[in-house]
Structure formats: C-alpha cells, structure tokens
JSON list of C-alpha atoms in Angstrom, two decimals:
[
{"chain": "A", "resi": 1, "resn": "MET", "atom": "CA", "xyz": [35.95, 31.30, 75.14]},
{"chain": "A", "resi": 2, "resn": "PRO", "atom": "CA", "xyz": [36.29, 29.13, 78.27]},
{"chain": "A", "resi": 3, "resn": "GLN", "atom": "CA", "xyz": [35.85, 30.65, 81.68]},
{"chain": "A", "resi": 4, "resn": "ALA", "atom": "CA", "xyz": [39.17, 31.84, 83.07]},
{"chain": "A", "resi": 5, "resn": "VAL", "atom": "CA", "xyz": [40.63, 30.29, 86.20]},
{"chain": "A", "resi": 6, "resn": "VAL", "atom": "CA", "xyz": [39.47, 32.01, 89.41]},
{"chain": "A", "resi": 7, "resn": "PRO", "atom": "CA", "xyz": [37.67, 34.83, 87.57]},
{"chain": "A", "resi": 8, "resn": "ALA", "atom": "CA", "xyz": [37.01, 38.18, 89.21]},
{"chain": "A", "resi": 9, "resn": "GLU", "atom": "CA", "xyz": [33.35, 38.20, 90.23]},
{"chain": "A", "resi": 10, "resn": "THR", "atom": "CA", "xyz": [32.87, 41.77, 91.38]},
{"chain": "A", "resi": 11, "resn": "ALA", "atom": "CA", "xyz": [34.08, 45.19, 90.30]},
{"chain": "A", "resi": 12, "resn": "ARG", "atom": "CA", "xyz": [36.09, 45.51, 93.50]},
{"chain": "A", "resi": 13, "resn": "GLU", "atom": "CA", "xyz": [37.88, 42.21, 92.85]},
{"chain": "A", "resi": 14, "resn": "LEU", "atom": "CA", "xyz": [38.72, 43.28, 89.31]},
{"chain": "A", "resi": 15, "resn": "LYS", "atom": "CA", "xyz": [40.02, 46.62, 90.58]},
{"chain": "A", "resi": 16, "resn": "GLU", "atom": "CA", "xyz": [42.25, 44.81, 93.11]},
{"chain": "A", "resi": 17, "resn": "ARG", "atom": "CA", "xyz": [43.73, 42.65, 90.36]},
{"chain": "A", "resi": 18, "resn": "ILE", "atom": "CA", "xyz": [44.39, 45.55, 88.03]},
{"chain": "A", "resi": 19, "resn": "ASP", "atom": "CA", "xyz": [46.13, 47.46, 90.81]},
{"chain": "A", "resi": 20, "resn": "VAL", "atom": "CA", "xyz": [48.41, 44.48, 91.52]},
{"chain": "A", "resi": 21, "resn": "GLU", "atom": "CA", "xyz": [49.10, 43.90, 87.81]},
{"chain": "A", "resi": 22, "resn": "ARG", "atom": "CA", "xyz": [50.32, 47.48, 87.45]},
{"chain": "A", "resi": 23, "resn": "ARG", "atom": "CA", "xyz": [53.08, 46.79, 89.96]},
{"chain": "A", "resi": 24, "resn": "GLY", "atom": "CA", "xyz": [54.48, 44.27, 87.51]},
{"chain": "A", "resi": 25, "resn": "ALA", "atom": "CA", "xyz": [55.50, 41.56, 90.01]},
{"chain": "A", "resi": 26, "resn": "PRO", "atom": "CA", "xyz": [54.11, 38.02, 89.68]},
{"chain": "A", "resi": 27, "resn": "PHE", "atom": "CA", "xyz": [51.27, 37.08, 92.01]},
{"chain": "A", "resi": 28, "resn": "VAL", "atom": "CA", "xyz": [48.80, 34.30, 92.74]},
{"chain": "A", "resi": 29, "resn": "VAL", "atom": "CA", "xyz": [45.04, 34.47, 93.23]},
{"chain": "A", "resi": 30, "resn": "TYR", "atom": "CA", "xyz": [42.75, 31.98, 94.93]},
{"chain": "A", "resi": 31, "resn": "ARG", "atom": "CA", "xyz": [39.59, 31.87, 97.05]},
{"chain": "A", "resi": 32, "resn": "ASP", "atom": "CA", "xyz": [39.40, 30.92, 100.72]},
{"chain": "A", "resi": 33, "resn": "GLU", "atom": "CA", "xyz": [36.65, 28.92, 102.42]},
{"chain": "A", "resi": 34, "resn": "THR", "atom": "CA", "xyz": [34.31, 31.92, 102.29]},
{"chain": "A", "resi": 35, "resn": "ALA", "atom": "CA", "xyz": [34.96, 32.43, 98.54]},
{"chain": "A", "resi": 36, "resn": "LYS", "atom": "CA", "xyz": [36.87, 35.63, 99.31]},
{"chain": "A", "resi": 37, "resn": "GLN", "atom": "CA", "xyz": [39.50, 36.56, 96.74]},
{"chain": "A", "resi": 38, "resn": "ILE", "atom": "CA", "xyz": [43.04, 36.26, 98.13]},
{"chain": "A", "resi": 39, "resn": "ILE", "atom": "CA", "xyz": [45.97, 37.83, 96.27]},
{"chain": "A", "resi": 40, "resn": "VAL", "atom": "CA", "xyz": [49.56, 37.07, 97.25]},
{"chain": "A", "resi": 41, "resn": "SER", "atom": "CA", "xyz": [52.37, 39.00, 95.56]},
{"chain": "A", "resi": 42, "resn": "LEU", "atom": "CA", "xyz": [55.57, 37.13, 94.73]},
{"chain": "A", "resi": 43, "resn": "THR", "atom": "CA", "xyz": [58.38, 39.64, 95.09]},
{"chain": "A", "resi": 44, "resn": "GLN", "atom": "CA", "xyz": [62.07, 39.14, 94.41]},
{"chain": "A", "resi": 45, "resn": "ASP", "atom": "CA", "xyz": [62.62, 38.81, 98.15]},
{"chain": "A", "resi": 46, "resn": "SER", "atom": "CA", "xyz": [60.15, 35.92, 98.37]},
{"chain": "A", "resi": 47, "resn": "GLY", "atom": "CA", "xyz": [62.61, 33.30, 97.12]},
{"chain": "A", "resi": 48, "resn": "ARG", "atom": "CA", "xyz": [60.62, 30.26, 98.22]},
{"chain": "A", "resi": 49, "resn": "VAL", "atom": "CA", "xyz": [56.97, 30.27, 99.26]},
{"chain": "A", "resi": 50, "resn": "ALA", "atom": "CA", "xyz": [55.83, 27.22, 101.21]},
{"chain": "A", "resi": 51, "resn": "ILE", "atom": "CA", "xyz": [52.22, 26.13, 100.61]},
{"chain": "A", "resi": 52, "resn": "GLY", "atom": "CA", "xyz": [50.26, 23.88, 102.94]},
{"chain": "A", "resi": 53, "resn": "ARG", "atom": "CA", "xyz": [47.82, 23.55, 105.82]},
{"chain": "A", "resi": 54, "resn": "SER", "atom": "CA", "xyz": [50.52, 24.23, 108.41]},
{"chain": "A", "resi": 55, "resn": "GLU", "atom": "CA", "xyz": [50.28, 27.54, 110.27]},
{"chain": "A", "resi": 56, "resn": "THR", "atom": "CA", "xyz": [53.95, 28.13, 109.46]},
{"chain": "A", "resi": 57, "resn": "ALA", "atom": "CA", "xyz": [53.34, 27.95, 105.70]},
{"chain": "A", "resi": 58, "resn": "ASP", "atom": "CA", "xyz": [53.86, 31.18, 103.77]},
{"chain": "A", "resi": 59, "resn": "LEU", "atom": "CA", "xyz": [50.66, 30.51, 101.86]},
{"chain": "A", "resi": 60, "resn": "THR", "atom": "CA", "xyz": [48.29, 28.75, 104.27]},
{"chain": "A", "resi": 61, "resn": "LEU", "atom": "CA", "xyz": [45.42, 26.67, 102.90]},
{"chain": "A", "resi": 62, "resn": "ASP", "atom": "CA", "xyz": [44.26, 25.44, 106.30]},
{"chain": "A", "resi": 63, "resn": "PHE", "atom": "CA", "xyz": [40.64, 25.37, 105.12]},
{"chain": "A", "resi": 64, "resn": "ASP", "atom": "CA", "xyz": [41.34, 22.63, 102.56]},
{"chain": "A", "resi": 65, "resn": "GLU", "atom": "CA", "xyz": [41.52, 19.16, 104.13]},
{"chain": "A", "resi": 66, "resn": "GLU", "atom": "CA", "xyz": [42.87, 17.69, 100.88]},
{"chain": "A", "resi": 67, "resn": "VAL", "atom": "CA", "xyz": [46.01, 19.83, 101.19]},
{"chain": "A", "resi": 68, "resn": "SER", "atom": "CA", "xyz": [48.93, 18.36, 103.17]},
{"chain": "A", "resi": 69, "resn": "ARG", "atom": "CA", "xyz": [50.55, 20.24, 106.03]},
{"chain": "A", "resi": 70, "resn": "VAL", "atom": "CA", "xyz": [53.61, 20.73, 103.85]},
{"chain": "A", "resi": 71, "resn": "HIS", "atom": "CA", "xyz": [52.24, 20.36, 100.34]},
{"chain": "A", "resi": 72, "resn": "ALA", "atom": "CA", "xyz": [54.41, 22.19, 97.81]},
{"chain": "A", "resi": 73, "resn": "GLU", "atom": "CA", "xyz": [56.52, 25.29, 97.24]},
{"chain": "A", "resi": 74, "resn": "LEU", "atom": "CA", "xyz": [56.70, 28.17, 94.83]},
{"chain": "A", "resi": 75, "resn": "GLU", "atom": "CA", "xyz": [60.36, 28.71, 94.03]},
{"chain": "A", "resi": 76, "resn": "ARG", "atom": "CA", "xyz": [62.00, 31.64, 92.25]},
{"chain": "A", "resi": 77, "resn": "VAL", "atom": "CA", "xyz": [64.64, 30.42, 89.81]},
{"chain": "A", "resi": 78, "resn": "GLY", "atom": "CA", "xyz": [66.44, 33.27, 88.11]},
{"chain": "A", "resi": 79, "resn": "GLY", "atom": "CA", "xyz": [63.70, 35.61, 86.97]},
{"chain": "A", "resi": 80, "resn": "GLU", "atom": "CA", "xyz": [60.99, 32.97, 86.80]},
{"chain": "A", "resi": 81, "resn": "TRP", "atom": "CA", "xyz": [58.82, 30.96, 89.19]},
{"chain": "A", "resi": 82, "resn": "ALA", "atom": "CA", "xyz": [58.27, 27.24, 89.46]},
{"chain": "A", "resi": 83, "resn": "LEU", "atom": "CA", "xyz": [55.95, 24.98, 91.41]},
{"chain": "A", "resi": 84, "resn": "VAL", "atom": "CA", "xyz": [57.92, 22.37, 93.35]},
{"chain": "A", "resi": 85, "resn": "ASP", "atom": "CA", "xyz": [56.42, 19.12, 94.70]},
{"chain": "A", "resi": 86, "resn": "ASP", "atom": "CA", "xyz": [59.02, 16.62, 95.83]},
{"chain": "A", "resi": 87, "resn": "GLY", "atom": "CA", "xyz": [56.48, 14.03, 96.89]},
{"chain": "A", "resi": 88, "resn": "LEU", "atom": "CA", "xyz": [55.62, 15.44, 100.31]},
{"chain": "A", "resi": 89, "resn": "SER", "atom": "CA", "xyz": [51.99, 16.04, 99.41]},
{"chain": "A", "resi": 90, "resn": "ARG", "atom": "CA", "xyz": [49.39, 13.33, 99.92]},
{"chain": "A", "resi": 91, "resn": "ASN", "atom": "CA", "xyz": [47.21, 14.17, 96.93]},
{"chain": "A", "resi": 92, "resn": "GLY", "atom": "CA", "xyz": [49.76, 15.73, 94.59]},
{"chain": "A", "resi": 93, "resn": "SER", "atom": "CA", "xyz": [50.03, 19.10, 92.87]},
{"chain": "A", "resi": 94, "resn": "PHE", "atom": "CA", "xyz": [48.81, 19.89, 89.36]},
{"chain": "A", "resi": 95, "resn": "VAL", "atom": "CA", "xyz": [49.47, 22.59, 86.77]},
{"chain": "A", "resi": 96, "resn": "ASN", "atom": "CA", "xyz": [46.87, 22.88, 84.00]},
{"chain": "A", "resi": 97, "resn": "GLY", "atom": "CA", "xyz": [45.64, 19.41, 84.93]},
{"chain": "A", "resi": 98, "resn": "GLU", "atom": "CA", "xyz": [49.07, 17.72, 84.76]},
{"chain": "A", "resi": 99, "resn": "ARG", "atom": "CA", "xyz": [50.62, 16.29, 87.91]},
{"chain": "A", "resi": 100, "resn": "VAL", "atom": "CA", "xyz": [53.88, 17.90, 88.96]},
{"chain": "A", "resi": 101, "resn": "VAL", "atom": "CA", "xyz": [56.75, 15.56, 89.75]},
{"chain": "A", "resi": 102, "resn": "GLY", "atom": "CA", "xyz": [59.65, 17.61, 91.02]},
{"chain": "A", "resi": 103, "resn": "ARG", "atom": "CA", "xyz": [59.65, 21.09, 89.49]},
{"chain": "A", "resi": 104, "resn": "ARG", "atom": "CA", "xyz": [57.38, 22.73, 86.90]},
{"chain": "A", "resi": 105, "resn": "ARG", "atom": "CA", "xyz": [58.11, 26.19, 85.49]},
{"chain": "A", "resi": 106, "resn": "LEU", "atom": "CA", "xyz": [55.10, 28.48, 85.59]},
{"chain": "A", "resi": 107, "resn": "ARG", "atom": "CA", "xyz": [53.74, 30.73, 82.88]},
{"chain": "A", "resi": 108, "resn": "ASP", "atom": "CA", "xyz": [51.32, 33.63, 83.09]},
{"chain": "A", "resi": 109, "resn": "GLY", "atom": "CA", "xyz": [47.78, 32.28, 83.37]},
{"chain": "A", "resi": 110, "resn": "ASP", "atom": "CA", "xyz": [48.69, 28.80, 84.63]},
{"chain": "A", "resi": 111, "resn": "ALA", "atom": "CA", "xyz": [46.13, 27.03, 86.82]},
{"chain": "A", "resi": 112, "resn": "LEU", "atom": "CA", "xyz": [47.59, 25.34, 89.92]},
{"chain": "A", "resi": 113, "resn": "ARG", "atom": "CA", "xyz": [45.53, 22.81, 91.83]},
{"chain": "A", "resi": 114, "resn": "LEU", "atom": "CA", "xyz": [46.53, 21.71, 95.30]},
{"chain": "A", "resi": 115, "resn": "GLY", "atom": "CA", "xyz": [43.94, 19.52, 96.98]},
{"chain": "A", "resi": 116, "resn": "GLY", "atom": "CA", "xyz": [40.59, 21.11, 96.20]},
{"chain": "A", "resi": 117, "resn": "THR", "atom": "CA", "xyz": [42.02, 24.62, 95.84]},
{"chain": "A", "resi": 118, "resn": "VAL", "atom": "CA", "xyz": [42.65, 26.20, 92.45]},
{"chain": "A", "resi": 119, "resn": "ILE", "atom": "CA", "xyz": [45.28, 28.96, 92.30]},
{"chain": "A", "resi": 120, "resn": "LEU", "atom": "CA", "xyz": [45.80, 31.30, 89.36]},
{"chain": "A", "resi": 121, "resn": "PHE", "atom": "CA", "xyz": [49.42, 32.29, 88.65]},
{"chain": "A", "resi": 122, "resn": "ARG", "atom": "CA", "xyz": [49.93, 35.68, 87.04]},
{"chain": "A", "resi": 123, "resn": "ALA", "atom": "CA", "xyz": [53.13, 37.21, 85.68]},
{"chain": "A", "resi": 124, "resn": "PRO", "atom": "CA", "xyz": [51.97, 40.53, 84.17]},
{"chain": "A", "resi": 125, "resn": "LEU", "atom": "CA", "xyz": [55.30, 41.43, 82.57]},
{"chain": "A", "resi": 126, "resn": "GLU", "atom": "CA", "xyz": [55.63, 38.06, 80.87]},
{"chain": "A", "resi": 127, "resn": "GLY", "atom": "CA", "xyz": [53.11, 39.02, 78.24]},
{"chain": "A", "resi": 128, "resn": "GLU", "atom": "CA", "xyz": [50.89, 36.59, 76.47]},
{"chain": "A", "resi": 129, "resn": "SER", "atom": "CA", "xyz": [50.89, 33.20, 78.16]},
{"chain": "A", "resi": 130, "resn": "GLU", "atom": "CA", "xyz": [52.10, 30.19, 76.23]},
{"chain": "A", "resi": 131, "resn": "THR", "atom": "CA", "xyz": [49.58, 28.10, 78.13]},
{"chain": "A", "resi": 132, "resn": "VAL", "atom": "CA", "xyz": [46.53, 30.11, 77.05]},
{"chain": "A", "resi": 133, "resn": "PRO", "atom": "CA", "xyz": [44.77, 28.49, 74.08]},
{"chain": "A", "resi": 134, "resn": "ALA", "atom": "CA", "xyz": [44.85, 30.47, 70.86]},
{"chain": "A", "resi": 135, "resn": "LYS", "atom": "CA", "xyz": [41.06, 30.85, 70.88]},
{"chain": "A", "resi": 136, "resn": "ASP", "atom": "CA", "xyz": [41.37, 32.78, 74.17]},
{"chain": "A", "resi": 137, "resn": "ARG", "atom": "CA", "xyz": [43.63, 35.37, 72.55]},
{"chain": "A", "resi": 138, "resn": "LEU", "atom": "CA", "xyz": [41.28, 37.83, 70.95]},
{"chain": "A", "resi": 139, "resn": "GLU", "atom": "CA", "xyz": [42.70, 40.47, 68.65]},
{"chain": "A", "resi": 140, "resn": "ALA", "atom": "CA", "xyz": [41.53, 44.04, 68.31]},
{"chain": "A", "resi": 141, "resn": "THR", "atom": "CA", "xyz": [40.34, 43.15, 64.80]},
{"chain": "A", "resi": 142, "resn": "ASP", "atom": "CA", "xyz": [37.93, 40.57, 66.23]},
{"chain": "A", "resi": 143, "resn": "ILE", "atom": "CA", "xyz": [35.51, 43.32, 67.28]},
{"chain": "A", "resi": 144, "resn": "THR", "atom": "CA", "xyz": [34.16, 46.37, 65.47]},
{"chain": "A", "resi": 145, "resn": "GLN", "atom": "CA", "xyz": [35.47, 49.87, 66.12]},
{"chain": "A", "resi": 146, "resn": "THR", "atom": "CA", "xyz": [32.17, 50.80, 67.78]},
{"chain": "A", "resi": 147, "resn": "GLN", "atom": "CA", "xyz": [32.35, 47.76, 70.06]},
{"chain": "A", "resi": 148, "resn": "ARG", "atom": "CA", "xyz": [35.91, 48.70, 70.92]},
{"chain": "A", "resi": 149, "resn": "ARG", "atom": "CA", "xyz": [34.88, 52.22, 71.90]},
{"chain": "A", "resi": 150, "resn": "VAL", "atom": "CA", "xyz": [32.10, 50.79, 74.06]},
{"chain": "A", "resi": 151, "resn": "LEU", "atom": "CA", "xyz": [34.57, 48.39, 75.70]},
{"chain": "A", "resi": 152, "resn": "VAL", "atom": "CA", "xyz": [37.08, 51.14, 76.48]},
{"chain": "A", "resi": 153, "resn": "SER", "atom": "CA", "xyz": [34.34, 53.25, 78.02]},
{"chain": "A", "resi": 154, "resn": "LEU", "atom": "CA", "xyz": [33.02, 50.28, 80.02]},
{"chain": "A", "resi": 155, "resn": "CYS", "atom": "CA", "xyz": [36.50, 49.61, 81.45]},
{"chain": "A", "resi": 156, "resn": "ARG", "atom": "CA", "xyz": [37.58, 53.23, 81.93]},
{"chain": "A", "resi": 157, "resn": "PRO", "atom": "CA", "xyz": [36.68, 53.46, 85.66]},
{"chain": "A", "resi": 158, "resn": "PHE", "atom": "CA", "xyz": [39.30, 50.77, 86.34]},
{"chain": "A", "resi": 159, "resn": "GLY", "atom": "CA", "xyz": [41.99, 53.11, 85.08]},
{"chain": "A", "resi": 160, "resn": "SER", "atom": "CA", "xyz": [41.25, 55.59, 87.85]},
{"chain": "A", "resi": 161, "resn": "GLU", "atom": "CA", "xyz": [42.58, 55.71, 91.38]},
{"chain": "A", "resi": 162, "resn": "ARG", "atom": "CA", "xyz": [39.12, 55.15, 92.85]},
{"chain": "A", "resi": 163, "resn": "GLU", "atom": "CA", "xyz": [39.11, 52.31, 95.35]},
{"chain": "A", "resi": 164, "resn": "PHE", "atom": "CA", "xyz": [35.60, 51.13, 94.58]},
{"chain": "A", "resi": 165, "resn": "ALA", "atom": "CA", "xyz": [35.55, 51.42, 90.79]},
{"chain": "A", "resi": 166, "resn": "ALA", "atom": "CA", "xyz": [32.76, 49.72, 88.86]},
{"chain": "A", "resi": 167, "resn": "PRO", "atom": "CA", "xyz": [32.17, 49.29, 85.12]},
{"chain": "A", "resi": 168, "resn": "ALA", "atom": "CA", "xyz": [30.64, 52.35, 83.51]},
{"chain": "A", "resi": 169, "resn": "SER", "atom": "CA", "xyz": [26.85, 52.41, 83.23]},
{"chain": "A", "resi": 170, "resn": "ASN", "atom": "CA", "xyz": [25.04, 52.31, 79.90]},
{"chain": "A", "resi": 171, "resn": "ARG", "atom": "CA", "xyz": [24.24, 56.01, 80.27]},
{"chain": "A", "resi": 172, "resn": "GLU", "atom": "CA", "xyz": [27.87, 56.91, 80.97]},
{"chain": "A", "resi": 173, "resn": "ILE", "atom": "CA", "xyz": [29.06, 54.89, 77.98]},
{"chain": "A", "resi": 174, "resn": "ALA", "atom": "CA", "xyz": [26.42, 56.47, 75.73]},
{"chain": "A", "resi": 175, "resn": "GLU", "atom": "CA", "xyz": [27.52, 59.98, 76.70]},
{"chain": "A", "resi": 176, "resn": "GLU", "atom": "CA", "xyz": [31.19, 59.21, 76.11]},
{"chain": "A", "resi": 177, "resn": "VAL", "atom": "CA", "xyz": [30.92, 57.45, 72.75]},
{"chain": "A", "resi": 178, "resn": "PHE", "atom": "CA", "xyz": [27.96, 59.50, 71.40]},
{"chain": "A", "resi": 179, "resn": "LEU", "atom": "CA", "xyz": [25.54, 56.62, 71.00]},
{"chain": "A", "resi": 180, "resn": "SER", "atom": "CA", "xyz": [22.01, 56.06, 72.25]},
{"chain": "A", "resi": 181, "resn": "VAL", "atom": "CA", "xyz": [21.54, 53.91, 75.33]},
{"chain": "A", "resi": 182, "resn": "ASP", "atom": "CA", "xyz": [19.76, 51.32, 73.18]},
{"chain": "A", "resi": 183, "resn": "ALA", "atom": "CA", "xyz": [22.74, 51.23, 70.81]},
{"chain": "A", "resi": 184, "resn": "VAL", "atom": "CA", "xyz": [25.09, 50.73, 73.77]},
{"chain": "A", "resi": 185, "resn": "LYS", "atom": "CA", "xyz": [22.94, 47.84, 75.02]},
{"chain": "A", "resi": 186, "resn": "ALA", "atom": "CA", "xyz": [22.98, 46.24, 71.57]},
{"chain": "A", "resi": 187, "resn": "ASN", "atom": "CA", "xyz": [26.76, 46.48, 71.36]},
{"chain": "A", "resi": 188, "resn": "LEU", "atom": "CA", "xyz": [27.17, 45.06, 74.85]},
{"chain": "A", "resi": 189, "resn": "ARG", "atom": "CA", "xyz": [24.91, 42.12, 73.99]},
{"chain": "A", "resi": 190, "resn": "ALA", "atom": "CA", "xyz": [27.08, 41.44, 70.95]},
{"chain": "A", "resi": 191, "resn": "LEU", "atom": "CA", "xyz": [30.21, 41.63, 73.12]},
{"chain": "A", "resi": 192, "resn": "PHE", "atom": "CA", "xyz": [28.72, 39.26, 75.70]},
{"chain": "A", "resi": 193, "resn": "GLU", "atom": "CA", "xyz": [28.22, 36.73, 72.91]},
{"chain": "A", "resi": 194, "resn": "ARG", "atom": "CA", "xyz": [31.63, 37.40, 71.34]},
{"chain": "A", "resi": 195, "resn": "PHE", "atom": "CA", "xyz": [33.33, 36.72, 74.67]},
{"chain": "A", "resi": 196, "resn": "GLU", "atom": "CA", "xyz": [30.96, 33.78, 75.28]},
{"chain": "A", "resi": 197, "resn": "ILE", "atom": "CA", "xyz": [29.57, 35.03, 78.59]},
{"chain": "A", "resi": 198, "resn": "GLY", "atom": "CA", "xyz": [25.96, 35.43, 77.53]},
{"chain": "A", "resi": 199, "resn": "GLY", "atom": "CA", "xyz": [24.92, 32.69, 79.93]},
{"chain": "A", "resi": 200, "resn": "LEU", "atom": "CA", "xyz": [26.28, 34.40, 83.05]},
{"chain": "A", "resi": 201, "resn": "PRO", "atom": "CA", "xyz": [23.91, 36.05, 85.56]},
{"chain": "A", "resi": 202, "resn": "GLN", "atom": "CA", "xyz": [23.11, 39.59, 84.51]},
{"chain": "A", "resi": 203, "resn": "ASN", "atom": "CA", "xyz": [24.85, 41.12, 87.53]},
{"chain": "A", "resi": 204, "resn": "LYS", "atom": "CA", "xyz": [28.17, 39.45, 86.63]},
{"chain": "A", "resi": 205, "resn": "LYS", "atom": "CA", "xyz": [28.33, 39.99, 82.88]},
{"chain": "A", "resi": 206, "resn": "ARG", "atom": "CA", "xyz": [29.73, 43.54, 82.89]},
{"chain": "A", "resi": 207, "resn": "VAL", "atom": "CA", "xyz": [32.55, 42.81, 85.35]},
{"chain": "A", "resi": 208, "resn": "ARG", "atom": "CA", "xyz": [33.41, 39.60, 83.51]},
{"chain": "A", "resi": 209, "resn": "LEU", "atom": "CA", "xyz": [33.45, 41.40, 80.17]},
{"chain": "A", "resi": 210, "resn": "ALA", "atom": "CA", "xyz": [35.79, 44.07, 81.55]},
{"chain": "A", "resi": 211, "resn": "GLU", "atom": "CA", "xyz": [38.09, 41.40, 82.98]},
{"chain": "A", "resi": 212, "resn": "LEU", "atom": "CA", "xyz": [38.26, 39.45, 79.72]},
{"chain": "A", "resi": 213, "resn": "ALA", "atom": "CA", "xyz": [38.79, 42.58, 77.63]},
{"chain": "A", "resi": 214, "resn": "LEU", "atom": "CA", "xyz": [41.75, 43.65, 79.76]},
{"chain": "A", "resi": 215, "resn": "ARG", "atom": "CA", "xyz": [43.19, 40.15, 80.26]},
{"chain": "A", "resi": 216, "resn": "SER", "atom": "CA", "xyz": [43.05, 39.27, 76.55]},
{"chain": "A", "resi": 217, "resn": "GLY", "atom": "CA", "xyz": [44.84, 42.49, 75.64]},
{"chain": "A", "resi": 218, "resn": "VAL", "atom": "CA", "xyz": [42.01, 43.72, 73.43]},
{"chain": "A", "resi": 219, "resn": "ILE", "atom": "CA", "xyz": [41.92, 46.76, 75.74]},
{"chain": "A", "resi": 220, "resn": "SER", "atom": "CA", "xyz": [45.13, 47.99, 77.34]},
{"chain": "A", "resi": 221, "resn": "SER", "atom": "CA", "xyz": [45.43, 49.88, 80.63]},
{"chain": "A", "resi": 222, "resn": "ARG", "atom": "CA", "xyz": [46.92, 52.84, 78.75]},
{"chain": "A", "resi": 223, "resn": "GLU", "atom": "CA", "xyz": [43.66, 53.29, 76.83]},
{"chain": "A", "resi": 224, "resn": "LEU", "atom": "CA", "xyz": [41.77, 53.85, 80.08]},
{"chain": "A", "resi": 225, "resn": "GLU", "atom": "CA", "xyz": [43.58, 57.11, 80.79]},
{"chain": "A", "resi": 226, "resn": "MET", "atom": "CA", "xyz": [41.56, 60.15, 79.82]}
]
C-alpha cells in the first residue's frame, strides 16, 4: 500500500482530521514551512477559495516561492469542488500528477500540487474515492477477526471527545480483547506488514496504522463507540 498524501504523523494530527471528517464538509490538508499540519474547511459559504502567495489569498502559501501570487482557485460547482487554473500560475497546478488546464473536478483523496506544496483534498461524505487505486481499498475480509479486534481497540481513543487522544497501548488492547501483550504485539506486527508500513520509524507506526485503518474503511468511526 503506497503512503497516503500528507499523512497524519502524530496522534494529535489524526485526532484533528477525524474531528473535521465527522462534520462532513470537504476540507484540504497541507503542511506549512515548519511542517505543521494545516486544515482548511470548505463550507457551502466558501464558494471560491483563492490560493497563492498573496496576503489577500484565502489559502495563503506565502512560504512557497514556486507558488504564484495568484496561483489557482478552489471553486464550488453545485455540490462538488473543482481546482481552477486559468493560466495565471507560473509553474502550473497538478491533480494526481496531471497538469490542470482550466477546471478539474476533485474527488475524495485527490493530491493537489501547487509549486512545491502538496495539498490533500478530502470529501468525507463522498465515500470511496474513484482516484484511490484498488489495492489501497482494503476490505474487512483482508484481515483476521482477531486482527480486526486489535485494530478497533487501537483506534478506540480517537472515537472519544478527548483532545489529545493517542492510539491505545499494547496493555490497553490486551485487556480489552482478552489477549496477552505478546499476542497483541504479534498481531500488530502482522498488521504493520499488511498495511505495508513495517519500514516506518517505530514511533510513527501506530498512528499511521490507525489512520490507514480508518481511511480505508476497514474500521468505521461507529465501531469506536463503547
């Protein structure tokens, strides 16, 4: 499974995304010059969102010298969003690696690149993205029932109202699913490999696993409610 665009790197970032997703409105995610996660909601009142280095832009990327002062726009057309680049940008705008000429309708999970900045477009209510490769769409049957129970327990803190939620510890998972800690570790190792994140640093694996489990739909937010 390829790494997702602009992945959540900490438990707090993942919690922020889940909270925004629950509101249902489309949003975009990117990182600023300090690598801080920035989330911008696209409400019905937004209409058009100007993107560029200009201070007057609705979405300002003033840290990216490859972005033009007036680079592109996000435009709401009916109930959907599109990226619009009418040739004002110096270096062009891209969606999933393809240059945009005029208008390009966006789908959940699309990767926008403006200059050197990558922006993830999310439309939570749209459902499964047409742009996400089939191999990224795991099914519940792709993992064992025990692995599924471990995953639900790992992700459960993100279903709470706690501001600083973090993935459940091995001990917490073991107590919930009635397994030994060693058995929990073994199942997590198998899940790391199944989601192809075994090569990540140890301190990022659990958050990444939780993100992928929720994003792929293998685990739903409803399952996190006790």
